PDB file of C-alpha atoms in Angstrom:
ATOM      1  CA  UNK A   1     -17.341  12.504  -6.155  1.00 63.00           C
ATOM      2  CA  UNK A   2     -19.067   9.646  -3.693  1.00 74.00           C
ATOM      3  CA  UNK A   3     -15.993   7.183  -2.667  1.00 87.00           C
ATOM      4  CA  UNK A   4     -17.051   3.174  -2.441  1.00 95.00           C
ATOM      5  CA  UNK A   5     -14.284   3.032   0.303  1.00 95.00           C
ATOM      6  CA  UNK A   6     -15.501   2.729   3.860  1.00 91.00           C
ATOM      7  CA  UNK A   7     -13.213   2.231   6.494  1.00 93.00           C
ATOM      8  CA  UNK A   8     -14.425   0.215   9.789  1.00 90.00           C
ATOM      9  CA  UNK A   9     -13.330   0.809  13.236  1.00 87.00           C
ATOM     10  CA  UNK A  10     -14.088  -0.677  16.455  1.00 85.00           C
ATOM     11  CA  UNK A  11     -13.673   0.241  19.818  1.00 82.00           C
ATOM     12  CA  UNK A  12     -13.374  -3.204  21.103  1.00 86.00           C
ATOM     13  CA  UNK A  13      -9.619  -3.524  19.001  1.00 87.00           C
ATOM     14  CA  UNK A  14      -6.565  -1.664  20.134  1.00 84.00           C
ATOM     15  CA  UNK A  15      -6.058   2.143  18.605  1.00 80.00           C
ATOM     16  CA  UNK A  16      -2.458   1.021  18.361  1.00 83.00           C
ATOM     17  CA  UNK A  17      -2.352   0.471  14.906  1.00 78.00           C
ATOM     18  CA  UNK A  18      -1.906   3.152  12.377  1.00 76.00           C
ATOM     19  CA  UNK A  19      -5.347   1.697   9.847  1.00 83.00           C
ATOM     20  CA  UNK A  20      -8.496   0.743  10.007  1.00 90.00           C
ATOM     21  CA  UNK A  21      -9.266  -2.914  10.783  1.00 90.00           C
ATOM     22  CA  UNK A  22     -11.920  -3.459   8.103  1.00 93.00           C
ATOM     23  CA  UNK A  23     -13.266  -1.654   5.128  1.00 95.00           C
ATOM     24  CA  UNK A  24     -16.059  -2.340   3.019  1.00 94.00           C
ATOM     25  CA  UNK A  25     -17.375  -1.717  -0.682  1.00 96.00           C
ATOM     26  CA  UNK A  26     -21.291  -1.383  -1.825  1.00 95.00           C
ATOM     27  CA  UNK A  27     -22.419  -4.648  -4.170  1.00 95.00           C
ATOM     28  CA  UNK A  28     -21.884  -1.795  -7.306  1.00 95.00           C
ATOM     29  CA  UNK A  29     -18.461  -0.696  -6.854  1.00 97.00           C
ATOM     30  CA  UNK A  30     -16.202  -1.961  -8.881  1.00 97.00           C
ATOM     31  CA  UNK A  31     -12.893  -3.823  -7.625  1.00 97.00           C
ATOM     32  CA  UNK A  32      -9.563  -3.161  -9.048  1.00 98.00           C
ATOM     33  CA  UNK A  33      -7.217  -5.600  -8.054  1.00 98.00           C
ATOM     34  CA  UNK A  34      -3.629  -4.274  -8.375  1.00 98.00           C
ATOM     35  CA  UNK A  35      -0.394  -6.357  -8.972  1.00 97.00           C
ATOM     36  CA  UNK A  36       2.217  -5.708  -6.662  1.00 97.00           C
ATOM     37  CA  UNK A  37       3.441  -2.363  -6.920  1.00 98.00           C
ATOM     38  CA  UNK A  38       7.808  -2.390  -7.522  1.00 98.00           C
ATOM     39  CA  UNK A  39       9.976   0.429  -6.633  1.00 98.00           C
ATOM     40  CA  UNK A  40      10.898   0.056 -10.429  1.00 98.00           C
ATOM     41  CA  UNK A  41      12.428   2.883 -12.550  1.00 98.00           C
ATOM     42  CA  UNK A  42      10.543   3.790 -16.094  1.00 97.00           C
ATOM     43  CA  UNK A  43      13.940   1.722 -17.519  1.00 97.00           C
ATOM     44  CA  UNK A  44      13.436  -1.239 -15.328  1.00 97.00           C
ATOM     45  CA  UNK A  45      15.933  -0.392 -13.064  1.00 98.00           C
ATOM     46  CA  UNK A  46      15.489  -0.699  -9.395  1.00 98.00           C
ATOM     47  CA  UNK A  47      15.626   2.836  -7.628  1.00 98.00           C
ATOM     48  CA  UNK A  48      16.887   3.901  -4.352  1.00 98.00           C
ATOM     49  CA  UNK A  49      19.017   0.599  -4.012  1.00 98.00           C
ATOM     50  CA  UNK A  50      19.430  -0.330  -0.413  1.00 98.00           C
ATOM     51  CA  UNK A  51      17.396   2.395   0.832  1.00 98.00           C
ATOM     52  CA  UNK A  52      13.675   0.688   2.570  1.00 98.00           C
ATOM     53  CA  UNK A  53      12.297   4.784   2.502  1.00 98.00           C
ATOM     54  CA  UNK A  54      13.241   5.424  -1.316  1.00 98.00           C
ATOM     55  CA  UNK A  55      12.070   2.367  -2.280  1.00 98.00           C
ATOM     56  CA  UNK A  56       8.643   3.017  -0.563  1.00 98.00           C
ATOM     57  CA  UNK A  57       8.296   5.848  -1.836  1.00 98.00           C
ATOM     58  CA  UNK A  58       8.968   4.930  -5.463  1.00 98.00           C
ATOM     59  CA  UNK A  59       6.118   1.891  -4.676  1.00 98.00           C
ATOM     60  CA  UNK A  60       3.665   4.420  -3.984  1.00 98.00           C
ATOM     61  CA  UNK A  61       4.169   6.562  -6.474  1.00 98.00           C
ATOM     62  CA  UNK A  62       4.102   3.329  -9.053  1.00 98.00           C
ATOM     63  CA  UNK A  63       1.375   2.206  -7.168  1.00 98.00           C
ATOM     64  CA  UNK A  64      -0.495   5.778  -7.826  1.00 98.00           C
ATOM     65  CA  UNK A  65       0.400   5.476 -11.202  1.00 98.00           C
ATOM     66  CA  UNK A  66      -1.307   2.143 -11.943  1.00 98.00           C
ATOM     67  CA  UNK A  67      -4.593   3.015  -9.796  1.00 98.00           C
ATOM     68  CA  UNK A  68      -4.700   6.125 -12.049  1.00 98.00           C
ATOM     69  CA  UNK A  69      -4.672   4.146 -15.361  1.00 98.00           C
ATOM     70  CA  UNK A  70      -7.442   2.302 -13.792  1.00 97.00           C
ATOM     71  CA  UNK A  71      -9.935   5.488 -12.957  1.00 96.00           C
ATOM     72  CA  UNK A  72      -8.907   5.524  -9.392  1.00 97.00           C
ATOM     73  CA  UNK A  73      -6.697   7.388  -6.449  1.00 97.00           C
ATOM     74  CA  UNK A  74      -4.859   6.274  -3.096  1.00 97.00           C
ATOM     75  CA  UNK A  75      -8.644   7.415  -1.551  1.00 96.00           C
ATOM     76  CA  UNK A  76     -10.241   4.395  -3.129  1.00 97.00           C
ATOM     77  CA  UNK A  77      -7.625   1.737  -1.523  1.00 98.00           C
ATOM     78  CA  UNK A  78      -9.552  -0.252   0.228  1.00 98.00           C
ATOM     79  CA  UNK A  79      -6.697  -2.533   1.635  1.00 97.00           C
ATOM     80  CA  UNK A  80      -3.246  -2.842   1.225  1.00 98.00           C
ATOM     81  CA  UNK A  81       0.097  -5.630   1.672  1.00 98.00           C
ATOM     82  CA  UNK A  82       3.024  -3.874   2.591  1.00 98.00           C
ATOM     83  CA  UNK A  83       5.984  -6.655   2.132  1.00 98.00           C
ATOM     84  CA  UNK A  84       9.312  -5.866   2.771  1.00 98.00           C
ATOM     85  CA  UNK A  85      12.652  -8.501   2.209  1.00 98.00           C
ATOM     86  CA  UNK A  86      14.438  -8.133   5.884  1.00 98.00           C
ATOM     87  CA  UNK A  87      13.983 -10.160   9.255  1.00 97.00           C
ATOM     88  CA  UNK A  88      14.511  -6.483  10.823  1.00 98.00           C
ATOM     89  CA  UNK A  89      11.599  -5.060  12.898  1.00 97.00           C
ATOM     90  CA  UNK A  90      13.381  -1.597  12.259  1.00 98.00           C
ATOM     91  CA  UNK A  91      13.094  -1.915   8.003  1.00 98.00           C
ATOM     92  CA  UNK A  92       9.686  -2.696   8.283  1.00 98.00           C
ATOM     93  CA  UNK A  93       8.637   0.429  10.287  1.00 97.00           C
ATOM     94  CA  UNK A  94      10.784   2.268   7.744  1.00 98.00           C
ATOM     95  CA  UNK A  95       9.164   1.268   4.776  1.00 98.00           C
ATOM     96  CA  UNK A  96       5.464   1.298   6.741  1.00 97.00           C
ATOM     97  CA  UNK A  97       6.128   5.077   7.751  1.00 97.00           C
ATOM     98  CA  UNK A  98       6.381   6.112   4.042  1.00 98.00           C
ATOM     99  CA  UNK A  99       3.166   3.959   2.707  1.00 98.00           C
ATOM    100  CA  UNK A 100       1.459   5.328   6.315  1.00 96.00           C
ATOM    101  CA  UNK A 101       2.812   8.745   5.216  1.00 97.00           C
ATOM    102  CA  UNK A 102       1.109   8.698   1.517  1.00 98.00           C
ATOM    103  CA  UNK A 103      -2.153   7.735   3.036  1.00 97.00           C
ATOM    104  CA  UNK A 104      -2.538  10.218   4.785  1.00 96.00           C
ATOM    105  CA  UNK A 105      -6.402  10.067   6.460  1.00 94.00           C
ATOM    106  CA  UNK A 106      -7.439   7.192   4.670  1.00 94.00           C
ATOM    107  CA  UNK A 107      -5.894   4.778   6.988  1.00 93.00           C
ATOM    108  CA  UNK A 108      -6.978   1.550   5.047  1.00 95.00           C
ATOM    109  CA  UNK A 109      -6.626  -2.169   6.598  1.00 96.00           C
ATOM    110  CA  UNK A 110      -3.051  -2.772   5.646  1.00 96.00           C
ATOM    111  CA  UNK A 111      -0.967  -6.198   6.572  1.00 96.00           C
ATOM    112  CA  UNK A 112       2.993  -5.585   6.977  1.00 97.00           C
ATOM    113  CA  UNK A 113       5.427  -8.382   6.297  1.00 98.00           C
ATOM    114  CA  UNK A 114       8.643  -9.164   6.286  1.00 98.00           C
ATOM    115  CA  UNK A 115      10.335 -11.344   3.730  1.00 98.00           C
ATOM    116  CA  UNK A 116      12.956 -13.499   2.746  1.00 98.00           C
ATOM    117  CA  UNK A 117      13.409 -11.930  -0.998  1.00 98.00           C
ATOM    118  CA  UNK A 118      11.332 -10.312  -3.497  1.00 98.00           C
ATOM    119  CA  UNK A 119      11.481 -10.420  -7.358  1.00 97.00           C
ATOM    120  CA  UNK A 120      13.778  -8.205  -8.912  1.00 98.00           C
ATOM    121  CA  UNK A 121      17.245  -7.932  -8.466  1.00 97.00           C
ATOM    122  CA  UNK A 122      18.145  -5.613  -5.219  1.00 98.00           C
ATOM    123  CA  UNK A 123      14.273  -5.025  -4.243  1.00 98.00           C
ATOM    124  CA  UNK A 124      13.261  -4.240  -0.801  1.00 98.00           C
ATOM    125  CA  UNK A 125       9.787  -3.076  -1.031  1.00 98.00           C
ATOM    126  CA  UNK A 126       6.827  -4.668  -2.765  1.00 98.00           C
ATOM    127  CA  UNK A 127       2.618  -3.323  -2.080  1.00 98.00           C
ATOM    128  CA  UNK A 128      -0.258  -5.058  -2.880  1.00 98.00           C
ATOM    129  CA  UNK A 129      -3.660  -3.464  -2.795  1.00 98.00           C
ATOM    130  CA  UNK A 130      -7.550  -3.528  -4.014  1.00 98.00           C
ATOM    131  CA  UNK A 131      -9.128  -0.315  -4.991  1.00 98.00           C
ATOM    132  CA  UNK A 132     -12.985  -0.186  -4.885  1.00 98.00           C
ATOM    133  CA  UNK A 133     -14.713   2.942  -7.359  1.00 97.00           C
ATOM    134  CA  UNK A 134     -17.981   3.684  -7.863  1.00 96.00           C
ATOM    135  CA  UNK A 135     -18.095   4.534 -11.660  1.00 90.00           C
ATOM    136  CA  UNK A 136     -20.571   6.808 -12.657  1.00 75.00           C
TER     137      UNK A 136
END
């Protein structure tokens, strides 16, 4: 199946970071806009409590979870927010090498931020992204 996704590099930018600097979508894909995904149990619950990894990893997989309910896959991303609640350089790279991780080679522009505090009690990891599918 044709993907809308199109990642963007340029040669002019540092290959430092770990995603593409740009993406685009054609004027007939359609955007899915996704809240941001919580490391939340099925009960509400937060998982992996004090742990920036498990929580990423329970984001993603929520995250996966939500594109799937809206006809799409981690391949469709098209960019992503990656916010996590500590001032520590250290839990930020934690978090970012799980979402990196998931992504595999779809590398998508991605924006990683530290916080003061996120919404439910004892979260540590929060992602935002925007899906782009070409429906057939």
């Amino acid at each position: 199946m044709p993907r809308a996704v199109t990642l963007i590099r340029s040669a002019a930018l540092s290959d430092v970071a770990e995603y593409a600097y740009a993406a685009t979508a054609p004027a007939e894909a359609r955007l899915i806009f996704l809240a941001g995904a919580c490391p939340l149990n099925e009960d509400g619950s937060t998982a992996a409590v004090g742990d920036y990894a498990g929580q990423a990893a329970k984001a993603v997989e929520n995250m996966q979870t939500a594109l799937k309910a809206a006809g799409a896959s981690l391949e469709d991303v098209i960019s992503t927010r990656v916010l996590v609640a500590s001032a520590r350089q250290e839990d930020l790279v934690t978090a970012w090498k799980v979402v990196r991780a998931a992504f595999g080679d779809h590398d998508v522009p991605s924006t990683l931020m530290g916080v003061t505090v996120l919404g439910y009690h004892d979260q540590l990891v929060e992602i935002e992204s925007v899906a782009a599918v070409l429906d057939s």
